[in-house]
């Protein structure tokens, strides 16, 4: 028999897709790219001040004048807290209750900011407050003072802002790879938690010791990063264990297309349009960014809400993983009759 006769016959020609199918595919891609653009560009394009908490310190008449002008020029732009003196304003800033202060309590007005909380708000407050003080004729242009500055090696906070996306991507990659590398829900959860810890060590070391983007306790920063990665990875891992690829897609879209653009890490949640900043703080990327700022620059002040949000997502992820494991256990038990190793992998 000739060798050539053993070769398979050429595959039959496949008919090309009908033109309506091509049109549907193009429409789907167009919708997809439009959603991506909207998700990532809309928060930046529509960024402005919305209910940004600040303090105004000084005599009651001066505080009332400045507050009135703020309300007139920037409706709903600021939430003003009246304080008596500089010390009270600084305490609110360090406790992360306000982003900055306009201090009229001394002879020379000054603007007290915290660029570590948000460089965007600090810049906005400097420009607005200086113009307001000059317009009111209360004295010379206000002096600027950064009470909680960013590290000298990263004065614009670039590393912190850029690090938000890798945290989310790391959690998604873990949720994507672990089900394909490990068998058994317990082993997958253990792998996700272990990766969150080791990833926290690595990312915090890079940001703090190499890039110089973080201050504060290295261990606290590790914990903030690890909690964020664990919340993302376990939530998506749990959704995938229950719903398969649909669950992974749902989790990835929630974290990437909603959570990351609305995190406010690059600016501030109050700078995002409408309700989006509030929504972003209820998702792991936004809560993780705020928690890391608190641990790195404010000695943990203002971290309670963010830590609670992340712990809730982490718990949800564990519950989903448990539910997914229980759902697959009956099929694994039946398979064990033919292959005892299948039961051990369940």
XYZ file of C-alpha atoms in Angstrom:
346
model
C 0.000 0.000 0.000
C 1.314 3.412 -0.931
C 2.209 5.709 1.898
C 0.273 8.514 0.314
C -2.923 6.470 0.428
C -2.960 6.593 4.233
C -3.325 10.344 4.370
C -6.680 11.747 5.371
C -8.806 13.253 2.698
C -8.930 17.037 2.601
C -11.637 18.534 4.741
C -14.763 19.581 2.979
C -15.103 23.270 2.243
C -16.970 25.157 4.935
C -19.506 27.667 3.773
C -18.673 31.269 4.694
C -20.779 32.975 7.317
C -23.845 34.780 6.045
C -23.568 38.564 5.812
C -26.153 39.161 8.575
C -23.860 37.207 10.939
C -20.967 39.456 9.937
C -23.106 42.496 10.658
C -24.066 41.174 14.099
C -20.415 40.476 14.936
C -19.397 44.005 13.924
C -22.254 45.480 15.953
C -21.245 43.428 18.991
C -17.625 44.586 18.728
C -18.743 48.194 18.327
C -20.868 47.982 21.462
C -17.963 46.380 23.302
C -15.434 49.078 22.438
C -17.995 51.764 23.255
C -18.567 50.253 26.697
C -14.822 50.052 27.337
C -14.344 53.689 26.373
C -17.268 54.783 28.524
C -16.108 52.760 31.522
C -12.559 54.116 31.544
C -12.914 57.616 30.068
C -16.220 58.866 31.500
C -15.022 59.154 35.130
C -11.985 61.204 34.040
C -13.796 63.428 31.568
C -16.551 64.263 34.047
C -14.231 64.581 37.044
C -14.920 67.595 39.289
C -15.511 68.412 42.943
C -18.647 66.884 44.483
C -19.247 67.168 48.226
C -15.517 67.203 48.971
C -15.135 67.485 52.763
C -12.914 70.367 53.874
C -12.506 72.441 57.023
C -12.503 76.224 57.428
C -10.799 77.564 60.532
C -11.013 81.046 61.965
C -13.345 83.673 63.413
C -17.014 83.059 62.745
C -17.539 86.097 60.435
C -14.581 85.143 58.212
C -15.619 81.497 58.099
C -19.160 82.488 57.185
C -17.958 84.697 54.335
C -15.723 82.033 52.838
C -18.397 79.337 53.210
C -21.000 81.545 51.559
C -18.766 82.258 48.596
C -17.930 78.566 48.236
C -21.632 77.704 48.150
C -22.288 80.350 45.522
C -19.399 79.570 43.220
C -19.322 75.806 43.659
C -22.806 74.531 44.507
C -22.586 71.109 46.135
C -18.830 71.191 45.601
C -17.703 71.147 49.220
C -18.902 69.949 52.588
C -17.507 72.525 54.996
C -16.756 71.800 58.651
C -16.252 74.876 60.820
C -13.395 74.625 63.319
C -11.938 77.130 65.748
C -8.231 76.973 65.025
C -5.372 75.459 63.075
C -4.876 72.520 65.433
C -8.483 71.399 65.005
C -8.212 71.615 61.223
C -4.984 69.604 61.202
C -6.539 66.940 63.404
C -9.410 66.461 60.944
C -6.964 66.157 58.060
C -4.778 63.578 59.807
C -7.872 61.579 60.801
C -8.987 61.541 57.128
C -12.242 63.303 57.921
C -11.433 66.163 55.514
C -9.076 66.542 52.557
C -7.763 69.944 53.552
C -8.555 73.253 55.187
C -8.677 76.986 54.615
C -7.153 78.498 57.743
C -8.141 82.067 58.610
C -7.359 81.815 62.306
C -4.014 83.623 62.113
C -2.949 86.908 60.554
C -1.900 85.288 57.281
C -4.450 82.972 55.638
C -3.159 79.590 54.586
C -4.357 76.553 52.716
C -3.574 73.261 54.442
C -3.693 70.231 52.172
C -2.809 66.534 52.233
C -1.470 65.485 48.844
C -1.158 61.926 50.186
C -4.956 61.823 50.376
C -5.411 63.195 46.858
C -3.138 65.315 44.694
C -6.133 66.397 42.606
C -8.069 67.724 45.594
C -4.928 69.404 46.963
C -4.341 71.235 43.687
C -7.999 72.210 43.402
C -8.142 73.458 46.965
C -4.969 75.514 46.537
C -6.248 77.306 43.454
C -9.763 77.842 44.769
C -8.837 78.957 48.264
C -6.179 81.409 47.116
C -8.599 83.053 44.686
C -11.347 83.218 47.305
C -9.123 84.822 49.935
C -7.961 87.452 47.467
C -11.519 88.117 46.302
C -12.726 88.596 49.867
C -9.978 91.082 50.627
C -9.017 89.255 53.806
C -5.328 89.825 53.254
C -2.531 88.579 51.010
C -2.674 85.451 48.906
C -3.018 82.360 51.030
C 0.152 80.416 51.768
C 0.058 76.710 50.901
C 1.185 74.007 53.308
C 1.122 70.272 52.641
C 0.429 68.626 55.986
C 0.622 65.008 54.764
C 2.802 65.001 51.646
C 3.540 62.143 49.313
C 7.019 60.575 49.448
C 9.852 62.622 47.948
C 10.644 59.784 45.512
C 7.100 59.909 44.085
C 5.670 63.376 44.779
C 2.816 62.983 42.290
C 1.629 59.623 43.589
C 2.176 57.966 40.220
C 3.153 54.600 41.648
C 0.138 54.383 43.925
C -2.258 55.295 41.110
C -0.596 52.937 38.629
C -0.564 50.102 41.163
C -4.360 49.906 41.338
C -4.743 48.049 38.039
C -2.123 45.335 38.752
C -3.883 44.516 42.033
C -7.127 43.869 40.187
C -5.382 42.036 37.349
C -3.484 39.877 39.841
C -6.714 38.788 41.487
C -8.297 38.009 38.117
C -5.302 36.038 36.894
C -5.348 33.985 40.087
C -9.052 33.225 39.614
C -8.393 32.269 35.996
C -5.373 30.013 36.537
C -6.017 28.314 39.868
C -8.988 26.188 38.648
C -6.784 24.985 35.805
C -3.720 24.320 37.930
C -5.301 22.889 41.079
C -8.025 20.324 41.717
C -10.319 20.637 44.698
C -12.073 23.723 46.053
C -10.118 23.701 49.330
C -6.812 23.679 47.493
C -7.932 26.473 45.180
C -9.052 28.681 48.070
C -5.816 27.957 49.902
C -3.857 28.832 46.782
C -5.746 32.105 46.357
C -5.161 33.120 49.982
C -1.488 32.149 49.845
C -1.040 34.109 46.623
C -2.711 37.148 48.177
C -0.185 37.060 51.036
C 2.894 36.533 48.877
C 1.603 39.037 46.340
C 1.081 41.545 49.138
C 4.688 41.108 50.263
C 6.018 41.523 46.723
C 3.880 44.473 45.608
C 4.356 46.394 48.858
C 8.132 45.871 48.655
C 8.242 47.158 45.069
C 6.070 50.205 45.781
C 7.727 51.082 49.085
C 11.390 50.125 48.781
C 12.018 50.350 45.042
C 9.626 52.996 43.681
C 9.393 54.948 46.940
C 5.641 55.430 46.468
C 4.568 54.328 49.961
C 5.426 55.364 53.499
C 4.284 53.939 56.809
C 4.482 50.382 58.051
C 5.540 47.863 55.434
C 3.539 45.131 57.174
C 0.381 47.232 57.265
C 0.787 48.008 53.563
C 1.273 44.288 52.874
C -1.962 43.566 54.709
C -3.907 46.180 52.743
C -2.675 44.832 49.415
C -3.201 41.197 50.405
C -6.768 41.869 51.533
C -7.540 43.590 48.228
C -6.103 40.778 46.102
C -7.873 38.129 48.201
C -11.222 39.917 47.930
C -10.944 40.140 44.132
C -9.605 36.641 43.489
C -11.927 34.752 45.848
C -15.034 36.584 44.627
C -14.280 35.812 40.981
C -13.126 32.284 41.860
C -16.393 31.667 43.690
C -18.494 32.997 40.821
C -16.627 30.772 38.381
C -17.081 27.715 40.594
C -20.839 28.277 40.530
C -21.456 29.609 37.023
C -18.425 28.544 35.014
C -17.144 30.922 32.355
C -20.213 33.119 32.757
C -19.348 33.607 36.414
C -15.751 34.492 35.594
C -16.905 36.992 32.982
C -19.374 38.554 35.406
C -16.738 38.882 38.116
C -14.077 40.205 35.751
C -16.459 42.795 34.306
C -17.470 43.949 37.788
C -13.876 44.373 38.954
C -12.333 45.705 35.734
C -15.064 47.679 33.978
C -16.808 49.057 37.071
C -14.562 48.721 40.090
C -11.266 49.886 38.573
C -12.472 53.026 36.722
C -14.632 54.064 39.695
C -11.998 53.367 42.346
C -10.952 57.019 42.602
C -7.380 55.945 43.336
C -5.854 58.362 40.839
C -7.967 61.317 42.035
C -10.508 60.935 44.839
C -13.961 59.325 45.074
C -15.527 62.763 45.537
C -14.049 63.896 42.216
C -15.977 61.272 40.244
C -19.327 62.180 38.671
C -22.578 61.663 40.542
C -23.028 58.419 42.417
C -20.089 56.689 40.769
C -17.589 57.551 43.505
C -19.830 56.079 46.191
C -20.357 52.920 44.144
C -16.629 52.595 43.558
C -15.912 52.582 47.291
C -18.240 49.618 47.724
C -16.152 47.486 45.349
C -12.745 45.938 46.125
C -10.592 48.159 43.846
C -11.876 51.398 45.389
C -11.893 50.125 48.953
C -8.402 48.683 48.488
C -6.990 51.965 47.199
C -8.392 53.925 50.131
C -7.188 51.307 52.629
C -3.653 51.484 51.224
C -3.627 55.285 51.492
C -4.728 55.042 55.117
C -2.086 52.481 56.037
C 0.727 54.199 54.125
C 0.190 57.853 55.020
C -2.348 58.260 57.833
C -1.369 55.616 60.417
C -4.510 53.635 59.652
C -6.992 56.460 60.236
C -10.008 56.227 57.951
C -9.381 52.550 57.219
C -12.379 51.019 58.994
C -14.927 51.387 56.219
C -12.571 50.194 53.479
C -11.425 47.191 55.515
C -15.050 46.283 56.230
C -15.957 46.410 52.530
C -13.016 44.192 51.594
C -13.764 41.741 54.407
C -17.375 41.501 53.191
C -16.257 40.686 49.637
C -13.725 38.185 50.959
C -16.444 36.465 52.994
C -18.762 36.445 49.994
C -16.030 34.844 47.916
C -15.464 32.121 50.502
C -19.187 31.385 50.654
C -19.405 31.178 46.855
C -16.395 28.856 46.726
C -17.968 26.662 49.408
C -21.245 26.553 47.513
C -19.443 25.688 44.294
C -17.491 22.946 46.032
C -20.641 21.422 47.510
C -22.315 21.470 44.131
C -19.510 19.563 42.461
C -19.061 17.038 45.297
C -21.915 14.687 44.252
C -20.491 14.301 40.757
C -17.021 13.744 42.209
C -18.395 11.100 44.578
C -20.078 9.213 41.745
C -16.903 9.382 39.698
C -14.963 7.888 42.596
C -16.668 4.547 41.952
C -14.716 4.355 38.719
C -11.654 6.339 39.825
C -10.919 6.573 43.559
C -8.483 9.431 42.923
C -11.400 11.625 41.846
C -12.787 11.672 45.376
C -9.509 12.936 46.801
C -9.479 15.749 44.267
C -12.985 16.969 45.194
